[in-house]
Amino acid sequence: HLTQVIDDILDLSKIESGRMQLEETDFSLDEVLEQTRSLIAEAARSKGLVIEVETGGVPGWLRGDPTRLRQSLLNYAGNAVKFTEHGRIVLRARLEEEAGTILRLRFEVEDSGIGIAAENMARLFTAFEQADSSTTRKYGGTGLGLAITKRFARMMGGDAGVESAPGQGSRFWFTACLE
């Protein structure tokens, strides 16, 4: 856990100083999604959660930074497991726009968890912030994962956000431009 916190702080520092470099490599989208699914599978299974993966309309092979894409998805998926007691988690990728060889993709992690009140959503993507202090006490975490994901999304030509309501679950999303 401490190593992950240190890695997150280092990533955030690199991003903010302009020293983070994104990879440009060919990768399998299915493999990135499957790796993300497998990393949360045991924790989800122990809570009786079902994990679904949807990739409608997205090419199987892309070019970009699979490591940062996986890290972003895992930030969302890990939170989904943490804040969901029953139901399901969906890892989703869909094509939003196509301009020549550049694809604007939307990645989502949807859960049937506790949800978030509207007044708490604005600060979620700020470093070291969580919905409220009771979240940290009850669920733990540093408040860095969402901030890092938003910064990665912006580096990939996209953005990040959330749609949620208390008691109705959440849908965290980010967009990225990939080839």
PDB file of N, CA and C in Angstrom, residues 69-144:
ATOM      1  N   LEU A  69      -3.442   3.923 -19.508  1.00  0.00           N
ATOM      2  CA  LEU A  69      -4.849   3.582 -19.709  1.00  0.00           C
ATOM      3  C   LEU A  69      -5.296   2.561 -18.657  1.00  0.00           C
ATOM      4  N   ARG A  70      -4.495   1.512 -18.472  1.00  0.00           N
ATOM      5  CA  ARG A  70      -4.794   0.477 -17.477  1.00  0.00           C
ATOM      6  C   ARG A  70      -4.787   1.079 -16.070  1.00  0.00           C
ATOM      7  N   GLN A  71      -3.818   1.929 -15.779  1.00  0.00           N
ATOM      8  CA  GLN A  71      -3.739   2.565 -14.465  1.00  0.00           C
ATOM      9  C   GLN A  71      -4.987   3.400 -14.189  1.00  0.00           C
ATOM     10  N   SER A  72      -5.453   4.123 -15.183  1.00  0.00           N
ATOM     11  CA  SER A  72      -6.652   4.940 -15.030  1.00  0.00           C
ATOM     12  C   SER A  72      -7.883   4.076 -14.793  1.00  0.00           C
ATOM     13  N   LEU A  73      -8.030   3.034 -15.598  1.00  0.00           N
ATOM     14  CA  LEU A  73      -9.157   2.112 -15.415  1.00  0.00           C
ATOM     15  C   LEU A  73      -9.106   1.442 -14.045  1.00  0.00           C
ATOM     16  N   LEU A  74      -7.906   1.075 -13.615  1.00  0.00           N
ATOM     17  CA  LEU A  74      -7.754   0.417 -12.319  1.00  0.00           C
ATOM     18  C   LEU A  74      -8.071   1.375 -11.169  1.00  0.00           C
ATOM     19  N   ASN A  75      -7.724   2.650 -11.315  1.00  0.00           N
ATOM     20  CA  ASN A  75      -8.101   3.632 -10.290  1.00  0.00           C
ATOM     21  C   ASN A  75      -9.618   3.637 -10.112  1.00  0.00           C
ATOM     22  N   TYR A  76     -10.337   3.680 -11.214  1.00  0.00           N
ATOM     23  CA  TYR A  76     -11.799   3.679 -11.160  1.00  0.00           C
ATOM     24  C   TYR A  76     -12.339   2.336 -10.654  1.00  0.00           C
ATOM     25  N   ALA A  77     -11.819   1.234 -11.204  1.00  0.00           N
ATOM     26  CA  ALA A  77     -12.338  -0.089 -10.865  1.00  0.00           C
ATOM     27  C   ALA A  77     -12.063  -0.443  -9.403  1.00  0.00           C
ATOM     28  N   GLY A  78     -10.901  -0.082  -8.893  1.00  0.00           N
ATOM     29  CA  GLY A  78     -10.588  -0.331  -7.489  1.00  0.00           C
ATOM     30  C   GLY A  78     -11.550   0.403  -6.571  1.00  0.00           C
ATOM     31  N   ASN A  79     -11.862   1.653  -6.927  1.00  0.00           N
ATOM     32  CA  ASN A  79     -12.843   2.408  -6.146  1.00  0.00           C
ATOM     33  C   ASN A  79     -14.227   1.780  -6.245  1.00  0.00           C
ATOM     34  N   ALA A  80     -14.575   1.301  -7.422  1.00  0.00           N
ATOM     35  CA  ALA A  80     -15.890   0.676  -7.600  1.00  0.00           C
ATOM     36  C   ALA A  80     -16.039  -0.523  -6.664  1.00  0.00           C
ATOM     37  N   VAL A  81     -15.014  -1.352  -6.563  1.00  0.00           N
ATOM     38  CA  VAL A  81     -15.067  -2.494  -5.654  1.00  0.00           C
ATOM     39  C   VAL A  81     -15.161  -2.008  -4.207  1.00  0.00           C
ATOM     40  N   LYS A  82     -14.364  -1.007  -3.880  1.00  0.00           N
ATOM     41  CA  LYS A  82     -14.330  -0.499  -2.504  1.00  0.00           C
ATOM     42  C   LYS A  82     -15.693   0.032  -2.055  1.00  0.00           C
ATOM     43  N   PHE A  83     -16.406   0.721  -2.951  1.00  0.00           N
ATOM     44  CA  PHE A  83     -17.642   1.405  -2.581  1.00  0.00           C
ATOM     45  C   PHE A  83     -18.919   0.658  -2.985  1.00  0.00           C
ATOM     46  N   THR A  84     -18.773  -0.604  -3.415  1.00  0.00           N
ATOM     47  CA  THR A  84     -19.933  -1.391  -3.830  1.00  0.00           C
ATOM     48  C   THR A  84     -20.041  -2.632  -2.956  1.00  0.00           C
ATOM     49  N   GLU A  85     -21.178  -2.782  -2.307  1.00  0.00           N
ATOM     50  CA  GLU A  85     -21.391  -3.929  -1.415  1.00  0.00           C
ATOM     51  C   GLU A  85     -22.113  -5.080  -2.110  1.00  0.00           C
ATOM     52  N   HIS A  86     -22.921  -4.794  -3.120  1.00  0.00           N
ATOM     53  CA  HIS A  86     -23.624  -5.847  -3.849  1.00  0.00           C
ATOM     54  C   HIS A  86     -23.957  -5.334  -5.243  1.00  0.00           C
ATOM     55  N   GLY A  87     -24.152  -6.279  -6.145  1.00  0.00           N
ATOM     56  CA  GLY A  87     -24.513  -5.886  -7.510  1.00  0.00           C
ATOM     57  C   GLY A  87     -23.404  -6.152  -8.496  1.00  0.00           C
ATOM     58  N   ARG A  88     -23.105  -5.127  -9.289  1.00  0.00           N
ATOM     59  CA  ARG A  88     -22.172  -5.339 -10.397  1.00  0.00           C
ATOM     60  C   ARG A  88     -21.280  -4.134 -10.636  1.00  0.00           C
ATOM     61  N   ILE A  89     -20.225  -4.415 -11.398  1.00  0.00           N
ATOM     62  CA  ILE A  89     -19.302  -3.395 -11.880  1.00  0.00           C
ATOM     63  C   ILE A  89     -19.137  -3.652 -13.368  1.00  0.00           C
ATOM     64  N   VAL A  90     -19.238  -2.583 -14.161  1.00  0.00           N
ATOM     65  CA  VAL A  90     -19.083  -2.719 -15.608  1.00  0.00           C
ATOM     66  C   VAL A  90     -17.881  -1.891 -16.055  1.00  0.00           C
ATOM     67  N   LEU A  91     -16.953  -2.551 -16.743  1.00  0.00           N
ATOM     68  CA  LEU A  91     -15.832  -1.870 -17.403  1.00  0.00           C
ATOM     69  C   LEU A  91     -16.264  -1.693 -18.847  1.00  0.00           C
ATOM     70  N   ARG A  92     -16.266  -0.457 -19.324  1.00  0.00           N
ATOM     71  CA  ARG A  92     -16.845  -0.182 -20.641  1.00  0.00           C
ATOM     72  C   ARG A  92     -15.915   0.707 -21.470  1.00  0.00           C
ATOM     73  N   ALA A  93     -15.809   0.385 -22.754  1.00  0.00           N
ATOM     74  CA  ALA A  93     -15.111   1.248 -23.713  1.00  0.00           C
ATOM     75  C   ALA A  93     -16.032   1.427 -24.905  1.00  0.00           C
ATOM     76  N   ARG A  94     -16.140   2.677 -25.374  1.00  0.00           N
ATOM     77  CA  ARG A  94     -16.967   2.899 -26.563  1.00  0.00           C
ATOM     78  C   ARG A  94     -16.367   4.022 -27.400  1.00  0.00           C
ATOM     79  N   LEU A  95     -16.635   3.938 -28.673  1.00  0.00           N
ATOM     80  CA  LEU A  95     -16.146   4.923 -29.627  1.00  0.00           C
ATOM     81  C   LEU A  95     -17.054   6.145 -29.598  1.00  0.00           C
ATOM     82  N   GLU A  96     -16.475   7.312 -29.341  1.00  0.00           N
ATOM     83  CA  GLU A  96     -17.247   8.565 -29.352  1.00  0.00           C
ATOM     84  C   GLU A  96     -17.135   9.289 -30.681  1.00  0.00           C
ATOM     85  N   GLU A  97     -15.933   9.271 -31.254  1.00  0.00           N
ATOM     86  CA  GLU A  97     -15.701  10.044 -32.474  1.00  0.00           C
ATOM     87  C   GLU A  97     -14.504   9.468 -33.216  1.00  0.00           C
ATOM     88  N   GLU A  98     -14.565   9.554 -34.530  1.00  0.00           N
ATOM     89  CA  GLU A  98     -13.470   9.068 -35.372  1.00  0.00           C
ATOM     90  C   GLU A  98     -13.091  10.158 -36.352  1.00  0.00           C
ATOM     91  N   ALA A  99     -11.811  10.518 -36.377  1.00  0.00           N
ATOM     92  CA  ALA A  99     -11.296  11.529 -37.308  1.00  0.00           C
ATOM     93  C   ALA A  99     -10.031  10.962 -37.947  1.00  0.00           C
ATOM     94  N   GLY A 100     -10.190  10.348 -39.102  1.00  0.00           N
ATOM     95  CA  GLY A 100      -9.054   9.691 -39.745  1.00  0.00           C
ATOM     96  C   GLY A 100      -8.611   8.511 -38.902  1.00  0.00           C
ATOM     97  N   THR A 101      -7.333   8.516 -38.510  1.00  0.00           N
ATOM     98  CA  THR A 101      -6.817   7.416 -37.678  1.00  0.00           C
ATOM     99  C   THR A 101      -6.950   7.705 -36.179  1.00  0.00           C
ATOM    100  N   ILE A 102      -7.401   8.902 -35.828  1.00  0.00           N
ATOM    101  CA  ILE A 102      -7.548   9.272 -34.409  1.00  0.00           C
ATOM    102  C   ILE A 102      -8.959   8.941 -33.943  1.00  0.00           C
ATOM    103  N   LEU A 103      -9.024   8.181 -32.851  1.00  0.00           N
ATOM    104  CA  LEU A 103     -10.297   7.791 -32.263  1.00  0.00           C
ATOM    105  C   LEU A 103     -10.436   8.454 -30.898  1.00  0.00           C
ATOM    106  N   ARG A 104     -11.579   9.054 -30.667  1.00  0.00           N
ATOM    107  CA  ARG A 104     -11.882   9.558 -29.325  1.00  0.00           C
ATOM    108  C   ARG A 104     -12.719   8.483 -28.645  1.00  0.00           C
ATOM    109  N   LEU A 105     -12.137   7.876 -27.614  1.00  0.00           N
ATOM    110  CA  LEU A 105     -12.794   6.797 -26.904  1.00  0.00           C
ATOM    111  C   LEU A 105     -13.240   7.259 -25.526  1.00  0.00           C
ATOM    112  N   ARG A 106     -14.336   6.687 -25.076  1.00  0.00           N
ATOM    113  CA  ARG A 106     -14.833   6.958 -23.729  1.00  0.00           C
ATOM    114  C   ARG A 106     -14.746   5.654 -22.947  1.00  0.00           C
ATOM    115  N   PHE A 107     -14.047   5.717 -21.840  1.00  0.00           N
ATOM    116  CA  PHE A 107     -13.905   4.581 -20.934  1.00  0.00           C
ATOM    117  C   PHE A 107     -14.735   4.877 -19.693  1.00  0.00           C
ATOM    118  N   GLU A 108     -15.467   3.871 -19.234  1.00  0.00           N
ATOM    119  CA  GLU A 108     -16.320   4.044 -18.065  1.00  0.00           C
ATOM    120  C   GLU A 108     -16.169   2.866 -17.124  1.00  0.00           C
ATOM    121  N   VAL A 109     -16.312   3.159 -15.843  1.00  0.00           N
ATOM    122  CA  VAL A 109     -16.481   2.121 -14.837  1.00  0.00           C
ATOM    123  C   VAL A 109     -17.756   2.476 -14.096  1.00  0.00           C
ATOM    124  N   GLU A 110     -18.742   1.613 -14.247  1.00  0.00           N
ATOM    125  CA  GLU A 110     -20.056   1.837 -13.636  1.00  0.00           C
ATOM    126  C   GLU A 110     -20.249   0.827 -12.508  1.00  0.00           C
ATOM    127  N   ASP A 111     -20.799   1.299 -11.390  1.00  0.00           N
ATOM    128  CA  ASP A 111     -21.029   0.400 -10.264  1.00  0.00           C
ATOM    129  C   ASP A 111     -22.427   0.597  -9.693  1.00  0.00           C
ATOM    130  N   SER A 112     -22.819  -0.334  -8.850  1.00  0.00           N
ATOM    131  CA  SER A 112     -24.104  -0.249  -8.164  1.00  0.00           C
ATOM    132  C   SER A 112     -23.867   0.074  -6.693  1.00  0.00           C
ATOM    133  N   GLY A 113     -22.841   0.885  -6.425  1.00  0.00           N
ATOM    134  CA  GLY A 113     -22.412   1.187  -5.064  1.00  0.00           C
ATOM    135  C   GLY A 113     -23.191   2.281  -4.371  1.00  0.00           C
ATOM    136  N   ILE A 114     -22.538   2.904  -3.397  1.00  0.00           N
ATOM    137  CA  ILE A 114     -23.197   3.852  -2.502  1.00  0.00           C
ATOM    138  C   ILE A 114     -23.558   5.177  -3.172  1.00  0.00           C
ATOM    139  N   GLY A 115     -22.890   5.496  -4.274  1.00  0.00           N
ATOM    140  CA  GLY A 115     -23.175   6.759  -4.956  1.00  0.00           C
ATOM    141  C   GLY A 115     -22.567   7.945  -4.229  1.00  0.00           C
ATOM    142  N   ILE A 116     -22.680   9.116  -4.856  1.00  0.00           N
ATOM    143  CA  ILE A 116     -22.050  10.338  -4.344  1.00  0.00           C
ATOM    144  C   ILE A 116     -23.038  11.479  -4.469  1.00  0.00           C
ATOM    145  N   ALA A 117     -23.137  12.273  -3.443  1.00  0.00           N
ATOM    146  CA  ALA A 117     -24.008  13.448  -3.471  1.00  0.00           C
ATOM    147  C   ALA A 117     -23.431  14.502  -4.418  1.00  0.00           C
ATOM    148  N   ALA A 118     -24.306  15.230  -5.091  1.00  0.00           N
ATOM    149  CA  ALA A 118     -23.896  16.235  -6.079  1.00  0.00           C
ATOM    150  C   ALA A 118     -22.910  17.242  -5.499  1.00  0.00           C
ATOM    151  N   GLU A 119     -23.126  17.668  -4.260  1.00  0.00           N
ATOM    152  CA  GLU A 119     -22.250  18.691  -3.668  1.00  0.00           C
ATOM    153  C   GLU A 119     -20.838  18.168  -3.400  1.00  0.00           C
ATOM    154  N   ASN A 120     -20.637  16.860  -3.432  1.00  0.00           N
ATOM    155  CA  ASN A 120     -19.309  16.290  -3.183  1.00  0.00           C
ATOM    156  C   ASN A 120     -18.550  15.945  -4.455  1.00  0.00           C
ATOM    157  N   MET A 121     -19.226  15.945  -5.604  1.00  0.00           N
ATOM    158  CA  MET A 121     -18.590  15.496  -6.846  1.00  0.00           C
ATOM    159  C   MET A 121     -17.524  16.451  -7.366  1.00  0.00           C
ATOM    160  N   ALA A 122     -17.693  17.743  -7.185  1.00  0.00           N
ATOM    161  CA  ALA A 122     -16.781  18.725  -7.777  1.00  0.00           C
ATOM    162  C   ALA A 122     -15.338  18.555  -7.302  1.00  0.00           C
ATOM    163  N   ARG A 123     -15.141  18.189  -6.059  1.00  0.00           N
ATOM    164  CA  ARG A 123     -13.769  18.117  -5.552  1.00  0.00           C
ATOM    165  C   ARG A 123     -13.127  16.737  -5.671  1.00  0.00           C
ATOM    166  N   LEU A 124     -13.850  15.757  -6.179  1.00  0.00           N
ATOM    167  CA  LEU A 124     -13.324  14.396  -6.258  1.00  0.00           C
ATOM    168  C   LEU A 124     -12.034  14.284  -7.058  1.00  0.00           C
ATOM    169  N   PHE A 125     -11.871  15.085  -8.087  1.00  0.00           N
ATOM    170  CA  PHE A 125     -10.719  14.964  -8.970  1.00  0.00           C
ATOM    171  C   PHE A 125      -9.573  15.891  -8.563  1.00  0.00           C
ATOM    172  N   THR A 126      -9.653  16.436  -7.352  1.00  0.00           N
ATOM    173  CA  THR A 126      -8.590  17.270  -6.791  1.00  0.00           C
ATOM    174  C   THR A 126      -7.688  16.382  -5.949  1.00  0.00           C
ATOM    175  N   ALA A 127      -6.369  16.563  -6.070  1.00  0.00           N
ATOM    176  CA  ALA A 127      -5.422  15.732  -5.330  1.00  0.00           C
ATOM    177  C   ALA A 127      -5.675  15.812  -3.833  1.00  0.00           C
ATOM    178  N   PHE A 128      -5.597  14.665  -3.185  1.00  0.00           N
ATOM    179  CA  PHE A 128      -5.749  14.490  -1.737  1.00  0.00           C
ATOM    180  C   PHE A 128      -7.149  14.798  -1.229  1.00  0.00           C
ATOM    181  N   GLU A 129      -8.154  14.807  -2.115  1.00  0.00           N
ATOM    182  CA  GLU A 129      -9.540  15.053  -1.705  1.00  0.00           C
ATOM    183  C   GLU A 129     -10.363  13.785  -1.890  1.00  0.00           C
ATOM    184  N   GLN A 130     -11.361  13.626  -1.038  1.00  0.00           N
ATOM    185  CA  GLN A 130     -12.355  12.573  -1.188  1.00  0.00           C
ATOM    186  C   GLN A 130     -13.714  13.209  -0.974  1.00  0.00           C
ATOM    187  N   ALA A 131     -14.766  12.424  -1.130  1.00  0.00           N
ATOM    188  CA  ALA A 131     -16.115  12.985  -1.035  1.00  0.00           C
ATOM    189  C   ALA A 131     -16.307  13.735   0.276  1.00  0.00           C
ATOM    190  N   ASP A 132     -15.893  13.140   1.388  1.00  0.00           N
ATOM    191  CA  ASP A 132     -15.933  13.827   2.683  1.00  0.00           C
ATOM    192  C   ASP A 132     -15.033  13.067   3.645  1.00  0.00           C
ATOM    193  N   SER A 133     -14.804  13.609   4.824  1.00  0.00           N
ATOM    194  CA  SER A 133     -13.855  12.996   5.760  1.00  0.00           C
ATOM    195  C   SER A 133     -14.316  11.621   6.236  1.00  0.00           C
ATOM    196  N   SER A 134     -15.608  11.368   6.258  1.00  0.00           N
ATOM    197  CA  SER A 134     -16.079  10.054   6.686  1.00  0.00           C
ATOM    198  C   SER A 134     -15.698   8.979   5.670  1.00  0.00           C
ATOM    199  N   THR A 135     -15.537   9.363   4.400  1.00  0.00           N
ATOM    200  CA  THR A 135     -15.110   8.410   3.368  1.00  0.00           C
ATOM    201  C   THR A 135     -13.730   7.870   3.700  1.00  0.00           C
ATOM    202  N   THR A 136     -12.806   8.760   4.062  1.00  0.00           N
ATOM    203  CA  THR A 136     -11.453   8.342   4.399  1.00  0.00           C
ATOM    204  C   THR A 136     -11.465   7.429   5.615  1.00  0.00           C
ATOM    205  N   ARG A 137     -12.232   7.797   6.628  1.00  0.00           N
ATOM    206  CA  ARG A 137     -12.286   6.971   7.848  1.00  0.00           C
ATOM    207  C   ARG A 137     -12.844   5.586   7.550  1.00  0.00           C
ATOM    208  N   LYS A 138     -13.906   5.512   6.777  1.00  0.00           N
ATOM    209  CA  LYS A 138     -14.578   4.231   6.545  1.00  0.00           C
ATOM    210  C   LYS A 138     -13.900   3.371   5.484  1.00  0.00           C
ATOM    211  N   TYR A 139     -13.445   3.988   4.382  1.00  0.00           N
ATOM    212  CA  TYR A 139     -12.954   3.206   3.249  1.00  0.00           C
ATOM    213  C   TYR A 139     -11.459   3.325   2.999  1.00  0.00           C
ATOM    214  N   GLY A 140     -10.783   4.299   3.607  1.00  0.00           N
ATOM    215  CA  GLY A 140      -9.356   4.494   3.365  1.00  0.00           C
ATOM    216  C   GLY A 140      -9.098   5.199   2.050  1.00  0.00           C
ATOM    217  N   GLY A 141      -7.839   5.231   1.651  1.00  0.00           N
ATOM    218  CA  GLY A 141      -7.447   5.863   0.399  1.00  0.00           C
ATOM    219  C   GLY A 141      -6.768   7.200   0.635  1.00  0.00           C
ATOM    220  N   THR A 142      -6.091   7.677  -0.412  1.00  0.00           N
ATOM    221  CA  THR A 142      -5.330   8.926  -0.308  1.00  0.00           C
ATOM    222  C   THR A 142      -5.963  10.082  -1.055  1.00  0.00           C
ATOM    223  N   GLY A 143      -6.905   9.790  -1.952  1.00  0.00           N
ATOM    224  CA  GLY A 143      -7.488  10.851  -2.753  1.00  0.00           C
ATOM    225  C   GLY A 143      -6.602  11.259  -3.923  1.00  0.00           C
ATOM    226  N   LEU A 144      -5.725  10.357  -4.371  1.00  0.00           N
ATOM    227  CA  LEU A 144      -4.838  10.668  -5.501  1.00  0.00           C
ATOM    228  C   LEU A 144      -5.271  10.006  -6.807  1.00  0.00           C
TER     229      LEU A 144
END
